Amino acid sequence: IRYQQELFRLQRKYSDLYDFAPVGYITLNPKGRILEANLTFADMMSIEKIHLIDHPFSTHIVSEDQEIYFHHLRNLSDFKTRKVCRLRLQKKDGTVFHAQLESIISSADGENPEQYRTIVMDVSERHRMETALAKNSENLKELVDQRTIELQQRIVRHQQTEKDLKESQELFSLFMDYLPAL
């Protein structure tokens, strides 16, 4: 009974750490099929956990971002090191959000084939802020460029005015030199 209680406590702890993690967590086979998923990921995708298992993860990726995902898997397989990518995922209701995937390979042993462990984070807010920052940066650059042109034009006008003033002073000086003394 003591071992059963300890086992039950450890299962609850594992469930709390895995299923209720603050990020989505999935385990994929090398072909990209979902072997395991936590409740956070299921909630993120608005799908019951049972409907995720044994389905290709790629079915949740926006079609324009599929190549990013397959490149991510290739790099993971080829280099066997942690890989990160950003792409867009589509929820069951069609809502699209920006996600960051961070994946590692779980080495194959005699019993289990190689698996990919992937953290999925919703980075939509970060993406919105980066997009706004890039837009503001571009606007600022345009304003600086416009102001630089205006200043250059003012400098040219100022130089012309100085030149005209110098010529007028020289002319006045000549005029004064040749004016008969009264």
mmCIF file of C-alpha atoms in Angstrom:
data_model
loop_
_atom_site.group_PDB
_atom_site.id
_atom_site.type_symbol
_atom_site.label_atom_id
_atom_site.label_comp_id
_atom_site.label_asym_id
_atom_site.label_seq_id
_atom_site.Cartn_x
_atom_site.Cartn_y
_atom_site.Cartn_z
ATOM 1 C CA ILE A 1 0.000 0.000 0.000
ATOM 2 C CA ARG A 2 2.846 2.389 0.788
ATOM 3 C CA TYR A 3 4.369 1.826 -2.664
ATOM 4 C CA GLN A 4 0.986 2.371 -4.303
ATOM 5 C CA GLN A 5 0.545 5.665 -2.464
ATOM 6 C CA GLU A 6 4.022 6.761 -3.494
ATOM 7 C CA LEU A 7 3.333 5.725 -7.081
ATOM 8 C CA PHE A 8 0.041 7.643 -7.064
ATOM 9 C CA ARG A 9 1.808 10.740 -5.649
ATOM 10 C CA LEU A 10 4.490 10.542 -8.346
ATOM 11 C CA GLN A 11 1.849 10.134 -11.069
ATOM 12 C CA ARG A 12 0.032 13.242 -9.817
ATOM 13 C CA LYS A 13 3.307 15.148 -9.730
ATOM 14 C CA TYR A 14 4.164 14.010 -13.285
ATOM 15 C CA SER A 15 0.691 14.966 -14.486
ATOM 16 C CA ASP A 16 0.996 18.374 -12.889
ATOM 17 C CA LEU A 17 4.445 18.959 -14.411
ATOM 18 C CA TYR A 18 3.575 17.577 -17.854
ATOM 19 C CA ASP A 19 -0.103 18.230 -18.513
ATOM 20 C CA PHE A 20 -0.356 21.594 -16.792
ATOM 21 C CA ALA A 21 2.983 23.041 -17.874
ATOM 22 C CA PRO A 22 2.830 26.709 -18.915
ATOM 23 C CA VAL A 23 3.738 25.696 -22.499
ATOM 24 C CA GLY A 24 2.435 23.144 -24.959
ATOM 25 C CA TYR A 25 4.451 19.970 -25.027
ATOM 26 C CA ILE A 26 4.305 17.266 -27.698
ATOM 27 C CA THR A 27 6.303 14.198 -28.599
ATOM 28 C CA LEU A 28 6.549 13.380 -32.296
ATOM 29 C CA ASN A 29 7.851 10.423 -34.220
ATOM 30 C CA PRO A 30 10.403 11.160 -36.998
ATOM 31 C CA LYS A 31 7.558 11.393 -39.535
ATOM 32 C CA GLY A 32 5.930 14.170 -37.495
ATOM 33 C CA ARG A 33 3.006 12.246 -36.015
ATOM 34 C CA ILE A 34 1.978 13.220 -32.493
ATOM 35 C CA LEU A 35 2.737 10.436 -30.022
ATOM 36 C CA GLU A 36 1.962 12.408 -26.867
ATOM 37 C CA ALA A 37 0.588 15.854 -26.068
ATOM 38 C CA ASN A 38 -0.042 17.690 -22.838
ATOM 39 C CA LEU A 39 -3.331 19.343 -21.890
ATOM 40 C CA THR A 40 -1.829 22.797 -22.366
ATOM 41 C CA PHE A 41 -1.154 22.048 -26.047
ATOM 42 C CA ALA A 42 -4.624 20.539 -26.502
ATOM 43 C CA ASP A 43 -6.147 23.659 -24.938
ATOM 44 C CA MET A 44 -3.904 25.884 -27.080
ATOM 45 C CA MET A 45 -5.251 24.138 -30.198
ATOM 46 C CA SER A 46 -8.855 23.939 -28.899
ATOM 47 C CA ILE A 47 -8.841 20.168 -29.485
ATOM 48 C CA GLU A 48 -9.360 17.320 -27.090
ATOM 49 C CA LYS A 49 -6.085 15.619 -26.322
ATOM 50 C CA ILE A 50 -7.322 12.234 -27.606
ATOM 51 C CA HIS A 51 -7.911 13.760 -31.077
ATOM 52 C CA LEU A 52 -4.288 14.869 -31.342
ATOM 53 C CA ILE A 53 -2.635 11.515 -30.746
ATOM 54 C CA ASP A 54 -1.371 9.700 -33.852
ATOM 55 C CA HIS A 55 -2.231 12.606 -36.145
ATOM 56 C CA PRO A 56 0.351 14.564 -38.135
ATOM 57 C CA PHE A 57 1.356 17.760 -36.403
ATOM 58 C CA SER A 58 1.646 19.385 -39.836
ATOM 59 C CA THR A 59 -2.164 19.393 -40.191
ATOM 60 C CA HIS A 60 -2.223 22.205 -37.620
ATOM 61 C CA ILE A 61 0.318 24.369 -39.471
ATOM 62 C CA VAL A 62 -0.792 27.138 -41.835
ATOM 63 C CA SER A 63 -0.081 25.950 -45.382
ATOM 64 C CA GLU A 64 2.332 28.820 -46.144
ATOM 65 C CA ASP A 65 4.469 27.784 -43.154
ATOM 66 C CA GLN A 66 4.670 24.056 -43.902
ATOM 67 C CA GLU A 67 8.147 24.375 -45.418
ATOM 68 C CA ILE A 68 9.422 26.065 -42.248
ATOM 69 C CA TYR A 69 8.239 23.056 -40.249
ATOM 70 C CA PHE A 70 9.723 20.436 -42.581
ATOM 71 C CA HIS A 71 13.017 22.350 -42.644
ATOM 72 C CA HIS A 72 12.903 22.366 -38.822
ATOM 73 C CA LEU A 73 12.445 18.568 -38.760
ATOM 74 C CA ARG A 74 15.238 18.032 -41.318
ATOM 75 C CA ASN A 75 17.655 20.170 -39.311
ATOM 76 C CA LEU A 76 16.694 18.390 -36.131
ATOM 77 C CA SER A 77 17.275 15.008 -37.731
ATOM 78 C CA ASP A 78 20.506 16.029 -39.504
ATOM 79 C CA PHE A 79 22.215 17.949 -36.703
ATOM 80 C CA LYS A 80 20.750 16.210 -33.637
ATOM 81 C CA THR A 81 20.835 19.465 -31.666
ATOM 82 C CA ARG A 82 18.155 21.746 -30.230
ATOM 83 C CA LYS A 83 16.341 23.623 -32.992
ATOM 84 C CA VAL A 84 13.943 26.554 -32.815
ATOM 85 C CA CYS A 85 11.558 27.922 -35.421
ATOM 86 C CA ARG A 86 8.571 30.221 -35.655
ATOM 87 C CA LEU A 87 5.471 29.484 -37.655
ATOM 88 C CA ARG A 88 1.715 29.910 -37.564
ATOM 89 C CA LEU A 89 -0.649 27.291 -36.181
ATOM 90 C CA GLN A 90 -4.351 26.992 -36.836
ATOM 91 C CA LYS A 91 -6.787 26.037 -34.094
ATOM 92 C CA LYS A 92 -9.760 23.770 -34.638
ATOM 93 C CA ASP A 93 -12.033 26.830 -35.071
ATOM 94 C CA GLY A 94 -9.755 28.265 -37.785
ATOM 95 C CA THR A 95 -8.118 30.895 -35.583
ATOM 96 C CA VAL A 96 -4.461 31.352 -36.465
ATOM 97 C CA PHE A 97 -1.745 32.223 -33.967
ATOM 98 C CA HIS A 98 2.024 32.631 -34.061
ATOM 99 C CA ALA A 99 3.968 29.867 -32.347
ATOM 100 C CA GLN A 100 7.557 29.115 -31.528
ATOM 101 C CA LEU A 101 8.680 25.495 -31.601
ATOM 102 C CA GLU A 102 11.717 24.360 -29.686
ATOM 103 C CA SER A 103 12.657 20.750 -30.333
ATOM 104 C CA ILE A 104 15.210 18.189 -29.250
ATOM 105 C CA ILE A 105 15.743 14.556 -30.173
ATOM 106 C CA SER A 106 15.203 11.860 -27.617
ATOM 107 C CA SER A 107 17.846 9.309 -28.501
ATOM 108 C CA ALA A 108 16.693 5.962 -29.734
ATOM 109 C CA ASP A 109 17.340 3.031 -27.455
ATOM 110 C CA GLY A 110 16.782 -0.672 -28.021
ATOM 111 C CA GLU A 111 13.073 -0.455 -27.201
ATOM 112 C CA ASN A 112 12.006 2.984 -28.431
ATOM 113 C CA PRO A 113 12.749 4.598 -31.776
ATOM 114 C CA GLU A 114 14.016 8.167 -31.973
ATOM 115 C CA GLN A 115 11.434 10.762 -30.923
ATOM 116 C CA TYR A 116 11.229 14.531 -31.164
ATOM 117 C CA ARG A 117 10.248 16.403 -28.025
ATOM 118 C CA THR A 118 8.838 19.795 -28.818
ATOM 119 C CA ILE A 119 7.762 22.755 -26.729
ATOM 120 C CA VAL A 120 5.091 24.903 -28.372
ATOM 121 C CA MET A 121 4.730 28.504 -27.187
ATOM 122 C CA ASP A 122 2.132 31.017 -28.318
ATOM 123 C CA VAL A 123 4.219 34.048 -29.307
ATOM 124 C CA SER A 124 1.396 36.035 -30.923
ATOM 125 C CA GLU A 125 1.772 38.976 -28.554
ATOM 126 C CA ARG A 126 5.540 39.025 -29.060
ATOM 127 C CA HIS A 127 4.982 38.892 -32.832
ATOM 128 C CA ARG A 128 2.529 41.831 -32.651
ATOM 129 C CA MET A 129 5.038 43.853 -30.624
ATOM 130 C CA GLU A 130 7.907 43.024 -33.006
ATOM 131 C CA THR A 131 5.751 43.971 -35.996
ATOM 132 C CA ALA A 132 4.727 47.261 -34.348
ATOM 133 C CA LEU A 133 8.354 47.970 -33.421
ATOM 134 C CA ALA A 134 9.495 47.280 -36.998
ATOM 135 C CA LYS A 135 6.744 49.554 -38.348
ATOM 136 C CA ASN A 136 7.655 52.322 -35.883
ATOM 137 C CA SER A 137 11.319 51.906 -36.772
ATOM 138 C CA GLU A 138 10.502 52.235 -40.483
ATOM 139 C CA ASN A 139 8.345 55.317 -39.798
ATOM 140 C CA LEU A 140 11.147 56.841 -37.747
ATOM 141 C CA LYS A 141 13.651 56.131 -40.522
ATOM 142 C CA GLU A 142 11.356 57.825 -43.048
ATOM 143 C CA LEU A 143 10.983 60.859 -40.759
ATOM 144 C CA VAL A 144 14.752 61.090 -40.261
ATOM 145 C CA ASP A 145 15.332 60.785 -44.023
ATOM 146 C CA GLN A 146 12.710 63.465 -44.706
ATOM 147 C CA ARG A 147 14.147 65.777 -42.056
ATOM 148 C CA THR A 148 17.677 65.208 -43.393
ATOM 149 C CA ILE A 149 16.559 66.271 -46.893
ATOM 150 C CA GLU A 150 14.829 69.352 -45.457
ATOM 151 C CA LEU A 151 17.969 70.306 -43.500
ATOM 152 C CA GLN A 152 20.177 69.781 -46.543
ATOM 153 C CA GLN A 153 17.860 72.042 -48.557
ATOM 154 C CA ARG A 154 18.000 74.693 -45.808
ATOM 155 C CA ILE A 155 21.797 74.478 -45.759
ATOM 156 C CA VAL A 156 21.935 74.966 -49.535
ATOM 157 C CA ARG A 157 19.546 77.972 -49.268
ATOM 158 C CA HIS A 158 21.596 79.385 -46.388
ATOM 159 C CA GLN A 159 24.836 78.997 -48.375
ATOM 160 C CA GLN A 160 23.203 80.705 -51.352
ATOM 161 C CA THR A 161 21.983 83.519 -49.121
ATOM 162 C CA GLU A 162 25.500 83.936 -47.673
ATOM 163 C CA LYS A 163 26.943 83.996 -51.198
ATOM 164 C CA ASP A 164 24.355 86.566 -52.311
ATOM 165 C CA LEU A 165 25.041 88.656 -49.198
ATOM 166 C CA LYS A 166 28.808 88.548 -49.802
ATOM 167 C CA GLU A 167 28.292 89.588 -53.423
ATOM 168 C CA SER A 168 26.031 92.440 -52.283
ATOM 169 C CA GLN A 169 28.621 93.561 -49.738
ATOM 170 C CA GLU A 170 31.348 93.507 -52.387
ATOM 171 C CA LEU A 171 29.148 95.454 -54.773
ATOM 172 C CA PHE A 172 28.305 97.971 -52.060
ATOM 173 C CA SER A 173 31.988 98.258 -51.193
ATOM 174 C CA LEU A 174 32.845 98.897 -54.868
ATOM 175 C CA PHE A 175 30.039 101.401 -55.110
ATOM 176 C CA MET A 176 31.300 103.196 -52.018
ATOM 177 C CA ASP A 177 34.868 103.213 -53.368
ATOM 178 C CA TYR A 178 33.844 104.879 -56.640
ATOM 179 C CA LEU A 179 31.345 107.276 -55.199
ATOM 180 C CA PRO A 180 32.710 110.851 -55.342
ATOM 181 C CA ALA A 181 33.453 112.344 -52.008
ATOM 182 C CA LEU A 182 30.946 114.919 -50.991
#
